[in-house]
């Protein structure tokens, strides 16, 4: 171990700083919230940035408007973000197709029988 004389000339240990995932400001690793933008860090990230939160927002509330939450989520890996975008886009396409089918069924007078429904589904 070093004597006080040897330690006096040594540089102090460098402080480790991290970057806020939202605003990219430099913060202390022990900070639970960013001092600049107030966004939660680590375990204190909002529920809507978690995978389950994004799923709930997509299925029940926002549909395609949940994409920004999936893209900005610090809880998802880059592969997870890509998968979330593909799944949200597929779900949005399915909803659009269902709305289109419903619109055409209502155009038929709302009384689509089995034959009309089969034609609507594209089956002869």
mmCIF file with all atom_site columns, C-alpha atoms in Angstrom:
data_model
loop_
_atom_site.group_PDB
_atom_site.id
_atom_site.type_symbol
_atom_site.label_atom_id
_atom_site.label_alt_id
_atom_site.label_comp_id
_atom_site.label_asym_id
_atom_site.label_entity_id
_atom_site.label_seq_id
_atom_site.pdbx_PDB_ins_code
_atom_site.Cartn_x
_atom_site.Cartn_y
_atom_site.Cartn_z
_atom_site.occupancy
_atom_site.B_iso_or_equiv
_atom_site.pdbx_formal_charge
_atom_site.auth_seq_id
_atom_site.auth_comp_id
_atom_site.auth_asym_id
_atom_site.auth_atom_id
_atom_site.pdbx_PDB_model_num
ATOM 1   C CA . UNK A 1 1   ? 0.000   0.000   0.000   1.00 0.00 ? 1   UNK A CA 1
ATOM 2   C CA . UNK A 1 2   ? 1.111   3.478   -0.619  1.00 0.00 ? 2   UNK A CA 1
ATOM 3   C CA . UNK A 1 3   ? 2.297   5.883   2.001   1.00 0.00 ? 3   UNK A CA 1
ATOM 4   C CA . UNK A 1 4   ? 0.662   9.313   2.241   1.00 0.00 ? 4   UNK A CA 1
ATOM 5   C CA . UNK A 1 5   ? 3.637   10.732  0.345   1.00 0.00 ? 5   UNK A CA 1
ATOM 6   C CA . UNK A 1 6   ? 3.182   8.341   -2.571  1.00 0.00 ? 6   UNK A CA 1
ATOM 7   C CA . UNK A 1 7   ? -0.592  8.876   -2.674  1.00 0.00 ? 7   UNK A CA 1
ATOM 8   C CA . UNK A 1 8   ? -0.258  12.669  -2.653  1.00 0.00 ? 8   UNK A CA 1
ATOM 9   C CA . UNK A 1 9   ? 1.145   12.706  -6.182  1.00 0.00 ? 9   UNK A CA 1
ATOM 10  C CA . UNK A 1 10  ? -1.380  10.238  -7.588  1.00 0.00 ? 10  UNK A CA 1
ATOM 11  C CA . UNK A 1 11  ? -4.381  11.536  -9.476  1.00 0.00 ? 11  UNK A CA 1
ATOM 12  C CA . UNK A 1 12  ? -7.728  11.059  -7.769  1.00 0.00 ? 12  UNK A CA 1
ATOM 13  C CA . UNK A 1 13  ? -9.845  8.245   -9.186  1.00 0.00 ? 13  UNK A CA 1
ATOM 14  C CA . UNK A 1 14  ? -11.985 9.366   -12.103 1.00 0.00 ? 14  UNK A CA 1
ATOM 15  C CA . UNK A 1 15  ? -15.691 9.731   -11.451 1.00 0.00 ? 15  UNK A CA 1
ATOM 16  C CA . UNK A 1 16  ? -17.857 7.455   -13.508 1.00 0.00 ? 16  UNK A CA 1
ATOM 17  C CA . UNK A 1 17  ? -20.722 9.274   -15.191 1.00 0.00 ? 17  UNK A CA 1
ATOM 18  C CA . UNK A 1 18  ? -23.584 7.892   -17.245 1.00 0.00 ? 18  UNK A CA 1
ATOM 19  C CA . UNK A 1 19  ? -25.845 9.338   -19.885 1.00 0.00 ? 19  UNK A CA 1
ATOM 20  C CA . UNK A 1 20  ? -29.591 9.893   -19.491 1.00 0.00 ? 20  UNK A CA 1
ATOM 21  C CA . UNK A 1 21  ? -31.401 7.640   -21.953 1.00 0.00 ? 21  UNK A CA 1
ATOM 22  C CA . UNK A 1 22  ? -33.921 10.359  -22.775 1.00 0.00 ? 22  UNK A CA 1
ATOM 23  C CA . UNK A 1 23  ? -32.084 13.699  -23.049 1.00 0.00 ? 23  UNK A CA 1
ATOM 24  C CA . UNK A 1 24  ? -28.488 12.351  -23.221 1.00 0.00 ? 24  UNK A CA 1
ATOM 25  C CA . UNK A 1 25  ? -27.328 14.653  -20.401 1.00 0.00 ? 25  UNK A CA 1
ATOM 26  C CA . UNK A 1 26  ? -24.471 13.446  -18.173 1.00 0.00 ? 26  UNK A CA 1
ATOM 27  C CA . UNK A 1 27  ? -25.706 12.302  -14.749 1.00 0.00 ? 27  UNK A CA 1
ATOM 28  C CA . UNK A 1 28  ? -24.381 10.418  -11.737 1.00 0.00 ? 28  UNK A CA 1
ATOM 29  C CA . UNK A 1 29  ? -24.806 6.616   -11.765 1.00 0.00 ? 29  UNK A CA 1
ATOM 30  C CA . UNK A 1 30  ? -26.657 6.815   -8.436  1.00 0.00 ? 30  UNK A CA 1
ATOM 31  C CA . UNK A 1 31  ? -29.308 9.211   -9.788  1.00 0.00 ? 31  UNK A CA 1
ATOM 32  C CA . UNK A 1 32  ? -32.752 7.639   -10.005 1.00 0.00 ? 32  UNK A CA 1
ATOM 33  C CA . UNK A 1 33  ? -34.078 10.506  -12.118 1.00 0.00 ? 33  UNK A CA 1
ATOM 34  C CA . UNK A 1 34  ? -32.334 12.782  -14.611 1.00 0.00 ? 34  UNK A CA 1
ATOM 35  C CA . UNK A 1 35  ? -31.527 16.181  -13.107 1.00 0.00 ? 35  UNK A CA 1
ATOM 36  C CA . UNK A 1 36  ? -32.150 17.864  -16.450 1.00 0.00 ? 36  UNK A CA 1
ATOM 37  C CA . UNK A 1 37  ? -35.341 16.308  -17.849 1.00 0.00 ? 37  UNK A CA 1
ATOM 38  C CA . UNK A 1 38  ? -36.753 14.411  -14.839 1.00 0.00 ? 38  UNK A CA 1
ATOM 39  C CA . UNK A 1 39  ? -36.996 11.077  -16.654 1.00 0.00 ? 39  UNK A CA 1
ATOM 40  C CA . UNK A 1 40  ? -36.660 7.929   -14.536 1.00 0.00 ? 40  UNK A CA 1
ATOM 41  C CA . UNK A 1 41  ? -33.434 5.952   -14.857 1.00 0.00 ? 41  UNK A CA 1
ATOM 42  C CA . UNK A 1 42  ? -32.884 2.217   -14.461 1.00 0.00 ? 42  UNK A CA 1
ATOM 43  C CA . UNK A 1 43  ? -35.663 0.600   -12.437 1.00 0.00 ? 43  UNK A CA 1
ATOM 44  C CA . UNK A 1 44  ? -37.537 3.918   -12.223 1.00 0.00 ? 44  UNK A CA 1
ATOM 45  C CA . UNK A 1 45  ? -38.514 4.003   -15.894 1.00 0.00 ? 45  UNK A CA 1
ATOM 46  C CA . UNK A 1 46  ? -42.228 4.588   -16.469 1.00 0.00 ? 46  UNK A CA 1
ATOM 47  C CA . UNK A 1 47  ? -44.477 1.534   -16.876 1.00 0.00 ? 47  UNK A CA 1
ATOM 48  C CA . UNK A 1 48  ? -45.302 2.547   -20.434 1.00 0.00 ? 48  UNK A CA 1
ATOM 49  C CA . UNK A 1 49  ? -41.682 1.917   -21.504 1.00 0.00 ? 49  UNK A CA 1
ATOM 50  C CA . UNK A 1 50  ? -41.678 -1.701  -20.283 1.00 0.00 ? 50  UNK A CA 1
ATOM 51  C CA . UNK A 1 51  ? -42.503 -4.528  -22.717 1.00 0.00 ? 51  UNK A CA 1
ATOM 52  C CA . UNK A 1 52  ? -45.807 -5.251  -20.948 1.00 0.00 ? 52  UNK A CA 1
ATOM 53  C CA . UNK A 1 53  ? -46.697 -1.570  -20.879 1.00 0.00 ? 53  UNK A CA 1
ATOM 54  C CA . UNK A 1 54  ? -46.072 -1.250  -24.614 1.00 0.00 ? 54  UNK A CA 1
ATOM 55  C CA . UNK A 1 55  ? -48.247 -4.328  -25.191 1.00 0.00 ? 55  UNK A CA 1
ATOM 56  C CA . UNK A 1 56  ? -51.115 -2.879  -23.137 1.00 0.00 ? 56  UNK A CA 1
ATOM 57  C CA . UNK A 1 57  ? -50.862 0.472   -24.903 1.00 0.00 ? 57  UNK A CA 1
ATOM 58  C CA . UNK A 1 58  ? -50.867 -1.201  -28.307 1.00 0.00 ? 58  UNK A CA 1
ATOM 59  C CA . UNK A 1 59  ? -53.715 -3.637  -27.729 1.00 0.00 ? 59  UNK A CA 1
ATOM 60  C CA . UNK A 1 60  ? -56.068 -1.568  -25.607 1.00 0.00 ? 60  UNK A CA 1
ATOM 61  C CA . UNK A 1 61  ? -55.394 2.105   -26.110 1.00 0.00 ? 61  UNK A CA 1
ATOM 62  C CA . UNK A 1 62  ? -53.123 3.458   -28.791 1.00 0.00 ? 62  UNK A CA 1
ATOM 63  C CA . UNK A 1 63  ? -52.563 0.939   -31.574 1.00 0.00 ? 63  UNK A CA 1
ATOM 64  C CA . UNK A 1 64  ? -49.965 2.391   -33.957 1.00 0.00 ? 64  UNK A CA 1
ATOM 65  C CA . UNK A 1 65  ? -49.412 5.391   -31.690 1.00 0.00 ? 65  UNK A CA 1
ATOM 66  C CA . UNK A 1 66  ? -47.518 3.088   -29.296 1.00 0.00 ? 66  UNK A CA 1
ATOM 67  C CA . UNK A 1 67  ? -44.588 3.006   -31.754 1.00 0.00 ? 67  UNK A CA 1
ATOM 68  C CA . UNK A 1 68  ? -42.731 5.971   -30.150 1.00 0.00 ? 68  UNK A CA 1
ATOM 69  C CA . UNK A 1 69  ? -42.854 4.203   -26.778 1.00 0.00 ? 69  UNK A CA 1
ATOM 70  C CA . UNK A 1 70  ? -41.383 1.051   -28.330 1.00 0.00 ? 70  UNK A CA 1
ATOM 71  C CA . UNK A 1 71  ? -38.672 2.971   -30.162 1.00 0.00 ? 71  UNK A CA 1
ATOM 72  C CA . UNK A 1 72  ? -37.593 5.071   -27.147 1.00 0.00 ? 72  UNK A CA 1
ATOM 73  C CA . UNK A 1 73  ? -37.828 2.329   -24.520 1.00 0.00 ? 73  UNK A CA 1
ATOM 74  C CA . UNK A 1 74  ? -34.592 1.812   -22.566 1.00 0.00 ? 74  UNK A CA 1
ATOM 75  C CA . UNK A 1 75  ? -35.912 -1.594  -21.475 1.00 0.00 ? 75  UNK A CA 1
ATOM 76  C CA . UNK A 1 76  ? -35.867 -3.048  -25.012 1.00 0.00 ? 76  UNK A CA 1
ATOM 77  C CA . UNK A 1 77  ? -32.779 -4.191  -26.872 1.00 0.00 ? 77  UNK A CA 1
ATOM 78  C CA . UNK A 1 78  ? -32.363 -3.109  -30.510 1.00 0.00 ? 78  UNK A CA 1
ATOM 79  C CA . UNK A 1 79  ? -33.674 -6.523  -31.593 1.00 0.00 ? 79  UNK A CA 1
ATOM 80  C CA . UNK A 1 80  ? -36.613 -6.131  -29.217 1.00 0.00 ? 80  UNK A CA 1
ATOM 81  C CA . UNK A 1 81  ? -37.369 -2.717  -30.696 1.00 0.00 ? 81  UNK A CA 1
ATOM 82  C CA . UNK A 1 82  ? -37.413 -4.147  -34.211 1.00 0.00 ? 82  UNK A CA 1
ATOM 83  C CA . UNK A 1 83  ? -39.681 -6.991  -33.100 1.00 0.00 ? 83  UNK A CA 1
ATOM 84  C CA . UNK A 1 84  ? -42.027 -4.534  -31.372 1.00 0.00 ? 84  UNK A CA 1
ATOM 85  C CA . UNK A 1 85  ? -42.227 -2.368  -34.502 1.00 0.00 ? 85  UNK A CA 1
ATOM 86  C CA . UNK A 1 86  ? -43.031 -5.399  -36.678 1.00 0.00 ? 86  UNK A CA 1
ATOM 87  C CA . UNK A 1 87  ? -45.679 -6.678  -34.240 1.00 0.00 ? 87  UNK A CA 1
ATOM 88  C CA . UNK A 1 88  ? -47.297 -3.256  -33.816 1.00 0.00 ? 88  UNK A CA 1
ATOM 89  C CA . UNK A 1 89  ? -47.363 -2.777  -37.605 1.00 0.00 ? 89  UNK A CA 1
ATOM 90  C CA . UNK A 1 90  ? -48.908 -6.241  -38.088 1.00 0.00 ? 90  UNK A CA 1
ATOM 91  C CA . UNK A 1 91  ? -51.542 -5.540  -35.429 1.00 0.00 ? 91  UNK A CA 1
ATOM 92  C CA . UNK A 1 92  ? -52.319 -2.173  -37.034 1.00 0.00 ? 92  UNK A CA 1
ATOM 93  C CA . UNK A 1 93  ? -52.693 -3.853  -40.429 1.00 0.00 ? 93  UNK A CA 1
ATOM 94  C CA . UNK A 1 94  ? -55.024 -6.448  -38.918 1.00 0.00 ? 94  UNK A CA 1
ATOM 95  C CA . UNK A 1 95  ? -57.158 -3.720  -37.331 1.00 0.00 ? 95  UNK A CA 1
ATOM 96  C CA . UNK A 1 96  ? -57.281 -1.766  -40.597 1.00 0.00 ? 96  UNK A CA 1
ATOM 97  C CA . UNK A 1 97  ? -58.341 -4.893  -42.475 1.00 0.00 ? 97  UNK A CA 1
ATOM 98  C CA . UNK A 1 98  ? -61.053 -5.582  -39.879 1.00 0.00 ? 98  UNK A CA 1
ATOM 99  C CA . UNK A 1 99  ? -62.357 -2.014  -40.180 1.00 0.00 ? 99  UNK A CA 1
ATOM 100 C CA . UNK A 1 100 ? -62.370 -2.327  -43.967 1.00 0.00 ? 100 UNK A CA 1
ATOM 101 C CA . UNK A 1 101 ? -64.350 -5.583  -43.729 1.00 0.00 ? 101 UNK A CA 1
ATOM 102 C CA . UNK A 1 102 ? -66.816 -4.018  -41.303 1.00 0.00 ? 102 UNK A CA 1
ATOM 103 C CA . UNK A 1 103 ? -67.278 -1.001  -43.565 1.00 0.00 ? 103 UNK A CA 1
ATOM 104 C CA . UNK A 1 104 ? -68.029 -3.208  -46.563 1.00 0.00 ? 104 UNK A CA 1
ATOM 105 C CA . UNK A 1 105 ? -70.387 -5.362  -44.534 1.00 0.00 ? 105 UNK A CA 1
ATOM 106 C CA . UNK A 1 106 ? -72.290 -2.255  -43.467 1.00 0.00 ? 106 UNK A CA 1
ATOM 107 C CA . UNK A 1 107 ? -72.404 -1.116  -47.097 1.00 0.00 ? 107 UNK A CA 1
ATOM 108 C CA . UNK A 1 108 ? -74.206 -4.358  -47.917 1.00 0.00 ? 108 UNK A CA 1
ATOM 109 C CA . UNK A 1 109 ? -76.931 -3.235  -45.558 1.00 0.00 ? 109 UNK A CA 1
ATOM 110 C CA . UNK A 1 110 ? -75.686 -4.987  -42.471 1.00 0.00 ? 110 UNK A CA 1
ATOM 111 C CA . UNK A 1 111 ? -77.562 -8.138  -43.451 1.00 0.00 ? 111 UNK A CA 1
ATOM 112 C CA . UNK A 1 112 ? -74.728 -10.123 -44.927 1.00 0.00 ? 112 UNK A CA 1
ATOM 113 C CA . UNK A 1 113 ? -75.700 -13.756 -45.040 1.00 0.00 ? 113 UNK A CA 1
ATOM 114 C CA . UNK A 1 114 ? -73.310 -16.685 -45.111 1.00 0.00 ? 114 UNK A CA 1
ATOM 115 C CA . UNK A 1 115 ? -72.840 -16.403 -48.889 1.00 0.00 ? 115 UNK A CA 1
ATOM 116 C CA . UNK A 1 116 ? -72.145 -12.666 -48.702 1.00 0.00 ? 116 UNK A CA 1
ATOM 117 C CA . UNK A 1 117 ? -69.751 -13.196 -45.821 1.00 0.00 ? 117 UNK A CA 1
ATOM 118 C CA . UNK A 1 118 ? -67.845 -15.855 -47.782 1.00 0.00 ? 118 UNK A CA 1
ATOM 119 C CA . UNK A 1 119 ? -67.562 -13.459 -50.724 1.00 0.00 ? 119 UNK A CA 1
ATOM 120 C CA . UNK A 1 120 ? -66.406 -10.753 -48.352 1.00 0.00 ? 120 UNK A CA 1
ATOM 121 C CA . UNK A 1 121 ? -63.691 -13.039 -47.010 1.00 0.00 ? 121 UNK A CA 1
ATOM 122 C CA . UNK A 1 122 ? -62.557 -13.749 -50.567 1.00 0.00 ? 122 UNK A CA 1
ATOM 123 C CA . UNK A 1 123 ? -63.783 -17.332 -50.735 1.00 0.00 ? 123 UNK A CA 1
ATOM 124 C CA . UNK A 1 124 ? -66.056 -18.417 -53.618 1.00 0.00 ? 124 UNK A CA 1
#
